[in-house]
Amino acid sequence: MKISKTHPRYESLKYRHRLVEGLKKGYVTQSGLISHGRGEAFDYLIGEKTIPEAWEAEKAAVALMLLSKDPVISVNGNTAALCPKELVDLAVSLDAKLEVNLYYRTLKREKLIERILKKNGAEEVYGVGRKANKVVPNLDSDRSKVDSLGIWASDVVLVPLEDGDRVESLVAMGKKVVSIDLNPVSRTTRKASIAIVDNVVRAAANMIRLAADMKGMDREALKSVLDGFDNGENLEKTIRTMRQDIS
Amino acid sequence: MKISKTHPRYESLKYRHRLVEGLKKGYVTQSGLISHGRGEAFDYLIGEKTIPEAWEAEKAAVALMLLSKDPVISVNGNTAALCPKELVDLAVSLDAKLEVNLYYRTLKREKLIERILKKNGAEEVYGVGRKANKVVPNLDSDRSKVDSLGIWASDVVLVPLEDGDRVESLVAMGKKVVSIDLNPVSRTTRKASIAIVDNVVRAAANMIRLAADMKGMDREALKSVLDGFDNGENLEKTIRTMRQDIS
């Protein structure tokens, strides 16, 4: 499929195409396509751009992850299809691990995603096969399987395009959770320590830029960025902004 | 796949399941899954219920279709998967024709949808194979192919889950177009003669009930229902309601 760059929906069609390719290869699921459609609708409502509240949350998330001891970025089929290069670059920028975590876990899907991440420059990918040898309590489905050296041991987890159950269970384990989810009222968004309401492709690119800028800051400066961010207040503003944008 | 009726997302999962079945059988497309996801997000925003403005639009649409000479209901892969029985019953209630119209048209998909509609009680299905022998002007893709005895000859077309291009082209042909689309700001919604912002499953069920009630009304009474409906005003109210519902 060739998409003309002048097509008004070029960007949107490009990412749809990536997902459909991922479905053909076997690491994106049919549910993943439906979820992407939901995301598209919310993105449409915010004008397909990063709103100021999202930028603030991204900045706080980068501060949190730079301050953390052992940050992990959780990768599923959709994010592997949409922006693998950005995820790898972000992991490098934040000195974070990359871990595969899937709702519908099969070794084939895990290995396909591992391969994509490695092709995009990842040195190590956690959570594949037997490495996912620990179980997050109170969480059904295979999402509960985590790597003892990855999410299990982490203090901060970035979960793009995730479900609310999993965010809750990770928070209950005492971890800080950063979500990226376009739905401003989803359980994922409401339960996250820092909720980024943005398209994962834009959020990852923004966070790479922010990490480059903030890497030179000392811990006190990073802490003050983090302390200056109120997640609840930011979410309220996000919802107000989205309401204004529907017109 | 068995879904427990007590699952909080039972309804939503049931319809997803129907689409995935349609994909497996070959008449729903991958793009159709993504579109469904978009619809889910908007439905979520309106609380997954028929808002009063939608009910008003449905009533006006039924009046328009009962007054029309030759109404046609356009059926695509998603609507055939989601609510084939309702579409057939609605066609009977309104004395309307059913016509298959697809973005990605293949004889296989057309015939599968025809079979589903017939299995659900349709006597005749228009727009299949060589019967789609006319071309709607100024419309790319196979959506432009219509049946000379169906949409081509019609005065009113009901287009559930349709795209804006097609609505515009049909309106340009002098037809009245009723849309069913959960996106309140889509081109489909903005270009339709009567825009119903509701889930197609609920809208079809509501319109069947309304048609039963309104069938006994004389033309003057139907005309006054129609004249009492202002589509632009109703859409403005819809957007206000949706804005209020995001909270």
Coordinates of C-alpha atoms in Angstrom, one line a residue:
Chain A
M1 CA 0.0 0.0 0.0
K2 CA 1.4 3.4 -1.0
I3 CA 0.0 6.4 0.7
S4 CA 0.4 9.8 -0.9
K5 CA 2.2 12.3 1.5
T6 CA -0.3 14.9 0.4
H7 CA -3.3 12.9 1.6
P8 CA -4.9 14.9 4.5
R9 CA -4.9 11.7 6.6
Y10 CA -1.4 10.8 5.7
E11 CA 0.0 10.5 9.2
S12 CA -3.0 8.6 10.5
L13 CA -3.0 6.2 7.5
K14 CA 0.7 5.6 7.9
Y15 CA 0.3 4.4 11.5
R16 CA -2.8 2.3 10.6
H17 CA -0.7 0.7 7.9
R18 CA 2.0 -0.1 10.4
L19 CA -0.5 -1.8 12.7
V20 CA -2.0 -3.8 9.8
E21 CA 1.5 -4.9 8.8
G22 CA 2.0 -6.0 12.5
L23 CA -1.2 -8.0 12.3
K24 CA 0.0 -9.7 9.2
K25 CA 3.3 -10.6 10.8
G26 CA 1.5 -11.8 13.8
Y27 CA 2.5 -9.6 16.7
V28 CA -0.4 -7.1 16.6
T29 CA -3.8 -8.5 17.5
Q30 CA -7.3 -7.8 16.2
S31 CA -8.1 -6.3 19.6
G32 CA -5.0 -4.1 19.1
L33 CA -6.6 -2.7 15.9
I34 CA -9.8 -1.8 17.8
S35 CA -7.8 -0.2 20.6
H36 CA -5.9 1.9 18.0
G37 CA -9.2 3.1 16.6
R38 CA -10.3 4.2 20.1
G39 CA -7.0 6.1 20.4
E40 CA -7.5 7.7 17.0
A41 CA -10.9 9.1 18.1
F42 CA -9.5 10.7 21.2
D43 CA -6.5 12.0 19.3
Y44 CA -8.9 13.6 16.9
L45 CA -10.6 15.3 19.8
I46 CA -7.4 17.0 20.9
G47 CA -6.5 18.0 17.4
E48 CA -3.8 15.4 16.9
K49 CA -1.3 17.5 18.7
T50 CA 0.4 17.4 22.1
I51 CA -1.6 19.6 24.4
P52 CA 0.3 21.7 26.9
E53 CA -0.9 19.5 29.8
A54 CA 0.6 16.5 28.1
W55 CA 3.9 18.2 27.6
E56 CA 4.0 19.0 31.3
A57 CA 3.3 15.4 32.2
E58 CA 6.0 14.2 29.7
K59 CA 8.5 16.6 31.4
A60 CA 7.6 15.3 34.9
A61 CA 7.8 11.7 33.6
V62 CA 11.3 12.3 32.2
A63 CA 12.4 13.8 35.5
L64 CA 10.9 10.8 37.4
M65 CA 12.6 8.3 35.2
L66 CA 16.0 10.1 35.3
L67 CA 15.8 10.1 39.1
S68 CA 14.7 6.5 39.3
K69 CA 17.1 3.6 40.0
D70 CA 15.7 1.1 37.6
P71 CA 13.2 2.3 35.1
V72 CA 11.6 0.0 32.6
I73 CA 9.6 0.7 29.4
S74 CA 6.9 -1.9 28.8
V75 CA 6.3 -2.7 25.2
N76 CA 3.3 -4.4 23.6
G77 CA 2.3 -5.2 20.1
N78 CA 0.8 -1.9 19.2
T79 CA 3.7 0.2 20.5
A80 CA 6.2 -2.1 18.8
A81 CA 4.3 -1.5 15.5
L82 CA 3.8 2.2 15.9
C83 CA 7.2 3.5 17.1
P84 CA 9.8 0.9 17.9
K85 CA 12.7 3.2 17.1
E86 CA 11.4 5.9 19.4
L87 CA 11.0 3.4 22.2
V88 CA 14.5 2.2 21.8
D89 CA 15.9 5.7 21.6
L90 CA 13.9 6.7 24.7
A91 CA 15.2 3.7 26.6
V92 CA 18.8 4.7 25.7
S93 CA 18.1 8.4 26.7
L94 CA 16.6 7.4 30.1
D95 CA 19.0 4.5 30.7
A96 CA 15.8 2.3 30.9
K97 CA 15.2 -1.3 30.2
L98 CA 12.8 -2.5 27.5
E99 CA 10.4 -5.3 28.5
V100 CA 7.9 -7.1 26.4
N101 CA 4.5 -7.4 28.1
L102 CA 1.5 -8.8 26.3
Y103 CA -2.2 -9.4 27.0
Y104 CA -2.2 -12.3 24.6
R105 CA 1.2 -13.7 25.2
T106 CA 2.7 -16.3 22.8
L107 CA 6.4 -17.0 22.4
K108 CA 6.0 -16.2 18.7
R109 CA 4.7 -12.7 19.5
E110 CA 7.3 -12.1 22.2
K111 CA 10.1 -13.0 19.9
L112 CA 8.8 -11.0 17.0
I113 CA 8.7 -7.9 19.2
E114 CA 12.1 -8.7 20.6
R115 CA 13.4 -8.9 17.1
I116 CA 11.9 -5.5 16.1
L117 CA 13.3 -3.8 19.1
K118 CA 16.8 -5.3 18.4
K119 CA 16.6 -4.3 14.8
N120 CA 15.9 -0.8 16.0
G121 CA 19.0 -0.8 18.2
A122 CA 18.0 -2.4 21.5
E123 CA 20.8 -4.4 23.1
E124 CA 18.7 -6.4 25.5
V125 CA 15.0 -7.0 25.7
Y126 CA 13.5 -8.3 28.9
G127 CA 10.4 -10.4 29.5
V128 CA 10.7 -12.8 26.6
G129 CA 10.0 -16.5 27.1
R130 CA 11.2 -18.0 30.3
K131 CA 12.7 -14.7 31.4
A132 CA 9.1 -13.6 32.3
N133 CA 9.4 -15.8 35.4
K134 CA 7.7 -13.6 38.1
V135 CA 4.0 -12.9 38.5
V136 CA 2.5 -9.6 39.4
P137 CA -0.1 -10.3 42.2
N138 CA -3.8 -9.7 41.6
L139 CA -3.7 -9.5 37.9
D140 CA -5.3 -12.0 35.5
S141 CA -4.1 -12.9 32.1
D142 CA -0.6 -13.2 30.9
R143 CA 0.1 -9.5 31.5
S144 CA 1.0 -10.6 35.0
K145 CA 4.1 -12.4 33.8
V146 CA 7.2 -10.1 34.3
D147 CA 10.9 -10.5 34.1
S148 CA 12.7 -10.8 37.5
L149 CA 15.4 -8.5 36.2
G150 CA 13.0 -6.2 34.5
I151 CA 9.6 -4.9 35.7
W152 CA 9.8 -7.1 38.8
A153 CA 12.9 -5.3 40.1
S154 CA 12.0 -1.8 38.7
D155 CA 11.0 1.3 40.6
V156 CA 9.4 3.1 37.7
V157 CA 7.5 1.6 34.8
L158 CA 6.4 3.4 31.7
V159 CA 3.3 1.7 30.3
P160 CA 2.1 3.1 26.9
L161 CA -1.2 1.8 25.7
E162 CA -1.9 -0.2 28.7
D163 CA -5.0 -1.3 30.6
G164 CA -6.2 -0.1 34.0
D165 CA -5.9 -3.4 35.8
R166 CA -2.2 -3.7 35.1
V167 CA -1.5 -0.1 36.2
E168 CA -3.3 -0.7 39.4
S169 CA -1.4 -3.9 40.2
L170 CA 1.9 -2.3 39.5
V171 CA 1.1 0.7 41.7
A172 CA 0.0 -1.8 44.4
M173 CA 3.5 -3.3 44.2
G174 CA 4.8 0.1 45.2
K175 CA 6.1 1.1 41.8
K176 CA 5.6 4.5 40.2
V177 CA 3.7 4.1 36.9
V178 CA 3.8 6.5 34.0
S179 CA 0.9 5.9 31.5
I180 CA 0.6 7.1 27.9
D181 CA -3.1 6.8 26.9
L182 CA -5.2 9.2 24.9
N183 CA -8.3 8.4 26.9
P184 CA -8.4 11.1 29.6
V185 CA -10.9 9.2 31.8
S186 CA -9.7 5.6 31.4
R187 CA -8.7 3.6 34.4
T188 CA -5.2 3.6 33.2
T189 CA -5.1 7.3 33.1
R190 CA -6.8 7.7 36.5
K191 CA -4.6 5.1 38.3
A192 CA -1.2 6.2 37.0
S193 CA 1.3 8.1 39.1
I194 CA 1.9 10.3 36.1
A195 CA -0.7 10.2 33.3
I196 CA 0.3 11.4 29.8
V197 CA -2.7 12.0 27.6
D198 CA -1.0 12.0 24.2
N199 CA -0.4 9.9 21.2
V200 CA 2.4 7.4 22.0
V201 CA 4.3 8.3 18.9
R202 CA 4.4 12.0 19.8
A203 CA 4.9 11.4 23.5
A204 CA 8.0 9.2 22.9
A205 CA 9.5 11.7 20.5
N206 CA 8.8 14.5 23.0
M207 CA 10.3 12.6 25.8
I208 CA 13.5 11.9 23.8
R209 CA 13.9 15.6 23.3
L210 CA 13.1 16.4 26.9
A211 CA 15.6 13.7 28.1
A212 CA 18.3 15.3 26.0
D213 CA 17.6 18.7 27.5
M214 CA 17.2 17.5 31.1
K215 CA 20.1 15.0 31.3
G216 CA 22.5 17.8 32.3
M217 CA 20.3 18.8 35.2
D218 CA 21.3 17.8 38.7
R219 CA 19.1 15.7 41.0
E220 CA 17.8 18.7 42.9
A221 CA 16.7 20.4 39.7
L222 CA 15.0 17.2 38.5
K223 CA 13.3 16.9 41.8
S224 CA 12.0 20.4 41.6
V225 CA 10.5 19.7 38.1
L226 CA 8.9 16.6 39.6
D227 CA 7.6 18.4 42.7
G228 CA 6.2 21.2 40.6
F229 CA 3.9 18.7 38.8
D230 CA 0.5 17.9 40.3
N231 CA -0.9 14.9 38.4
G232 CA -4.5 15.3 39.6
E233 CA -4.6 19.0 38.7
N234 CA -2.9 18.3 35.4
L235 CA -5.6 15.7 34.5
E236 CA -8.4 18.1 35.4
K237 CA -6.9 20.7 33.1
T238 CA -6.5 18.0 30.4
I239 CA -10.2 17.2 30.6
R240 CA -11.1 20.9 30.5
T241 CA -8.9 21.4 27.4
M242 CA -10.4 18.4 25.7
R243 CA -13.9 19.7 26.4
Q244 CA -13.0 23.1 24.8
D245 CA -11.5 21.3 21.8
I246 CA -14.8 19.7 20.9
S247 CA -16.4 22.4 18.9
Chain B
M1 CA -14.9 -17.1 22.7
K2 CA -17.4 -17.1 25.5
I3 CA -18.1 -13.8 27.2
S4 CA -19.7 -13.8 30.6
K5 CA -22.9 -11.7 30.7
T6 CA -21.8 -10.2 34.0
H7 CA -18.6 -8.8 32.5
P8 CA -18.8 -5.0 32.8
R9 CA -17.9 -4.7 29.1
Y10 CA -20.2 -7.5 28.0
E11 CA -22.0 -5.5 25.4
S12 CA -18.9 -3.9 24.0
L13 CA -17.1 -7.2 23.9
K14 CA -20.1 -8.9 22.2
Y15 CA -20.0 -6.5 19.3
R16 CA -16.2 -6.6 19.0
H17 CA -16.6 -10.4 18.8
R18 CA -19.0 -10.0 16.0
L19 CA -16.6 -7.9 14.0
V20 CA -13.7 -10.3 14.6
E21 CA -16.0 -13.1 13.3
G22 CA -16.8 -11.0 10.3
L23 CA -13.1 -10.5 9.7
K24 CA -12.4 -14.2 9.9
K25 CA -15.2 -14.9 7.4
G26 CA -13.9 -12.2 5.1
Y27 CA -16.5 -9.5 4.9
V28 CA -15.2 -7.2 7.7
T29 CA -11.9 -5.5 6.9
Q30 CA -9.0 -4.5 9.1
S31 CA -9.8 -0.9 8.5
G32 CA -13.3 -1.8 9.7
L33 CA -11.9 -2.9 13.1
I34 CA -10.0 0.4 13.5
S35 CA -13.2 2.3 12.6
H36 CA -15.1 0.4 15.1
G37 CA -12.6 1.3 17.8
R38 CA -13.0 5.0 16.9
G39 CA -16.7 4.6 17.3
E40 CA -16.3 2.9 20.7
A41 CA -14.4 5.9 22.0
F42 CA -17.1 8.3 21.0
D43 CA -19.8 6.0 22.3
Y44 CA -17.9 5.9 25.6
L45 CA -17.9 9.7 25.7
I46 CA -21.7 9.8 25.4
G47 CA -22.1 7.1 28.1
E48 CA -23.0 4.4 25.6
K49 CA -26.6 5.5 25.5
T50 CA -28.9 7.3 23.0
I51 CA -28.7 11.0 23.9
P52 CA -32.0 13.0 23.5
E53 CA -30.6 14.8 20.4
A54 CA -30.0 11.4 18.7
W55 CA -33.5 10.3 19.5
E56 CA -34.8 13.5 17.9
A57 CA -32.7 12.9 14.8
E58 CA -33.9 9.3 14.6
K59 CA -37.5 10.4 14.7
A60 CA -36.9 12.9 11.9
A61 CA -35.1 10.3 9.9
V62 CA -38.0 7.9 10.2
A63 CA -40.4 10.6 9.2
L64 CA -38.3 11.5 6.2
M65 CA -38.0 7.9 5.1
L66 CA -41.7 7.2 5.6
L67 CA -42.4 10.2 3.4
S68 CA -39.9 9.3 0.7
K69 CA -40.7 7.5 -2.5
D70 CA -37.8 5.2 -2.7
P71 CA -35.6 5.0 0.4
V72 CA -32.5 2.8 0.5
I73 CA -30.4 1.5 3.4
S74 CA -26.7 1.2 2.5
V75 CA -25.0 -1.7 4.2
N76 CA -21.2 -2.2 4.6
G77 CA -19.1 -4.9 6.3
N78 CA -19.3 -3.4 9.8
T79 CA -23.0 -2.9 9.9
A80 CA -23.6 -6.4 8.4
A81 CA -21.5 -7.8 11.3
L82 CA -23.0 -5.6 14.1
C83 CA -26.8 -5.6 13.5
P84 CA -27.9 -7.4 10.3
K85 CA -31.3 -8.4 11.8
E86 CA -32.0 -4.8 12.8
L87 CA -31.1 -3.5 9.4
V88 CA -33.5 -6.0 7.7
D89 CA -36.3 -5.3 10.2
L90 CA -35.8 -1.6 9.7
A91 CA -35.9 -2.0 5.9
V92 CA -39.2 -3.8 6.3
S93 CA -40.6 -1.2 8.7
L94 CA -39.7 1.7 6.3
D95 CA -40.4 -0.2 3.1
A96 CA -36.8 0.5 2.1
K97 CA -34.4 -1.4 0.0
L98 CA -31.1 -2.8 1.3
E99 CA -28.0 -2.2 -0.8
V100 CA -24.5 -3.4 -0.3
N101 CA -21.9 -0.7 -0.7
L102 CA -18.3 -1.2 0.2
Y103 CA -15.1 0.7 0.2
Y104 CA -13.1 -2.4 -0.5
R105 CA -15.4 -4.1 -2.9
T106 CA -14.9 -7.7 -3.9
L107 CA -17.6 -10.0 -5.2
K108 CA -16.8 -12.4 -2.3
R109 CA -17.5 -9.7 0.3
E110 CA -20.6 -8.5 -1.5
K111 CA -22.0 -12.1 -1.6
L112 CA -21.2 -12.8 2.0
I113 CA -23.1 -9.7 3.1
E114 CA -26.0 -10.5 0.8
R115 CA -26.2 -14.0 2.3
I116 CA -26.1 -12.6 5.9
L117 CA -28.9 -10.2 5.1
K118 CA -31.0 -12.9 3.4
K119 CA -30.4 -15.2 6.3
N120 CA -31.9 -12.4 8.5
G121 CA -35.0 -12.2 6.4
A122 CA -34.1 -9.8 3.5
E123 CA -36.0 -10.8 0.3
E124 CA -33.8 -8.8 -2.1
V125 CA -30.4 -7.2 -1.7
Y126 CA -29.3 -4.6 -4.2
G127 CA -25.8 -3.6 -5.3
V128 CA -24.3 -7.0 -5.5
G129 CA -22.0 -7.9 -8.4
R130 CA -23.1 -6.6 -11.8
K131 CA -26.2 -5.0 -10.3
A132 CA -23.9 -2.2 -9.1
N133 CA -23.8 -0.8 -12.7
K134 CA -24.1 2.9 -12.1
V135 CA -21.4 5.3 -10.8
V136 CA -21.9 8.1 -8.4
P137 CA -20.0 11.2 -9.8
N138 CA -17.0 12.7 -8.1
L139 CA -16.3 9.8 -5.8
D140 CA -13.2 7.7 -5.9
S141 CA -13.0 4.1 -4.9
D142 CA -15.5 1.4 -5.4
R143 CA -18.0 3.1 -3.1
S144 CA -19.1 5.0 -6.2
K145 CA -20.6 1.8 -7.7
V146 CA -24.4 1.7 -7.1
D147 CA -27.4 -0.2 -8.2
S148 CA -29.5 1.4 -10.9
L149 CA -32.6 0.1 -9.2
G150 CA -31.2 0.9 -5.7
I151 CA -29.3 3.9 -4.5
W152 CA -29.1 5.3 -8.0
A153 CA -32.9 5.7 -8.2
S154 CA -33.4 6.5 -4.6
D155 CA -34.5 9.8 -3.1
V156 CA -33.3 9.1 0.5
V157 CA -30.3 7.0 1.5
L158 CA -29.5 5.9 5.1
V159 CA -25.8 5.5 5.4
P160 CA -24.6 4.1 8.7
L161 CA -20.9 4.1 9.4
E162 CA -20.0 5.9 6.2
D163 CA -17.4 8.3 5.1
G164 CA -17.8 12.0 4.4
D165 CA -16.9 11.8 0.7
R166 CA -19.7 9.5 -0.1
V167 CA -22.2 11.5 1.9
E168 CA -21.2 14.7 0.0
S169 CA -21.4 13.0 -3.4
L170 CA -24.9 11.6 -2.7
V171 CA -26.1 15.0 -1.5
A172 CA -24.7 16.5 -4.7
M173 CA -26.8 14.1 -6.6
G174 CA -29.9 15.7 -5.0
K175 CA -30.6 12.9 -2.5
K176 CA -31.4 13.3 1.1
V177 CA -28.8 11.5 3.2
V178 CA -29.3 10.2 6.8
S179 CA -26.1 9.4 8.5
I180 CA -25.4 7.3 11.6
D181 CA -22.0 8.1 13.0
L182 CA -20.8 8.5 16.5
N183 CA -18.3 11.2 15.6
P184 CA -20.2 14.5 16.1
V185 CA -17.7 16.5 14.1
S186 CA -16.9 14.1 11.2
R187 CA -17.5 15.2 7.6
T188 CA -20.2 12.5 7.4
T189 CA -22.0 14.1 10.3
R190 CA -21.6 17.6 9.0
K191 CA -22.6 16.9 5.5
A192 CA -25.7 14.7 6.1
S193 CA -29.2 16.0 5.7
I194 CA -30.1 14.4 9.0
A195 CA -27.2 13.4 11.2
I196 CA -27.8 10.7 13.8
V197 CA -25.0 10.7 16.4
D198 CA -25.6 7.3 18.0
N199 CA -24.3 3.7 18.0
V200 CA -25.8 2.0 14.8
V201 CA -27.1 -0.9 16.9
R202 CA -29.1 1.4 19.2
A203 CA -30.1 3.7 16.3
A204 CA -31.5 0.9 14.2
A205 CA -33.4 -0.6 17.2
N206 CA -34.8 2.9 18.0
M207 CA -35.8 3.5 14.5
I208 CA -37.7 0.2 14.3
R209 CA -39.7 1.2 17.3
L210 CA -40.3 4.7 16.0
A211 CA -41.4 3.4 12.6
A212 CA -43.9 1.1 14.3
D213 CA -45.3 4.1 16.2
M214 CA -45.2 6.5 13.3
K215 CA -46.6 4.3 10.5
G216 CA -50.1 5.2 11.5
M217 CA -49.5 8.9 11.1
D218 CA -50.7 10.7 7.9
R219 CA -48.3 12.6 5.6
E220 CA -49.2 15.9 7.2
A221 CA -48.3 14.7 10.6
L222 CA -45.0 13.2 9.4
K223 CA -44.2 16.4 7.6
S224 CA -44.7 18.4 10.7
V225 CA -42.3 16.0 12.6
L226 CA -39.8 16.6 9.9
D227 CA -40.3 20.4 9.7
G228 CA -40.0 20.6 13.5
F229 CA -36.5 19.2 13.3
D230 CA -33.5 21.5 12.6
N231 CA -30.5 19.4 11.9
G232 CA -27.9 22.2 12.4
E233 CA -29.4 23.2 15.7
N234 CA -29.6 19.5 16.8
L235 CA -26.0 19.0 16.0
E236 CA -24.9 22.0 18.0
K237 CA -26.9 20.6 21.0
T238 CA -25.3 17.2 20.5
I239 CA -21.8 18.7 20.7
R240 CA -22.8 20.6 23.9
T241 CA -24.2 17.4 25.4
M242 CA -21.0 15.5 24.6
R243 CA -18.8 18.3 26.1
Q244 CA -20.8 18.1 29.3
D245 CA -20.5 14.3 29.3
I246 CA -16.7 14.4 29.4
S247 CA -16.0 14.8 33.1

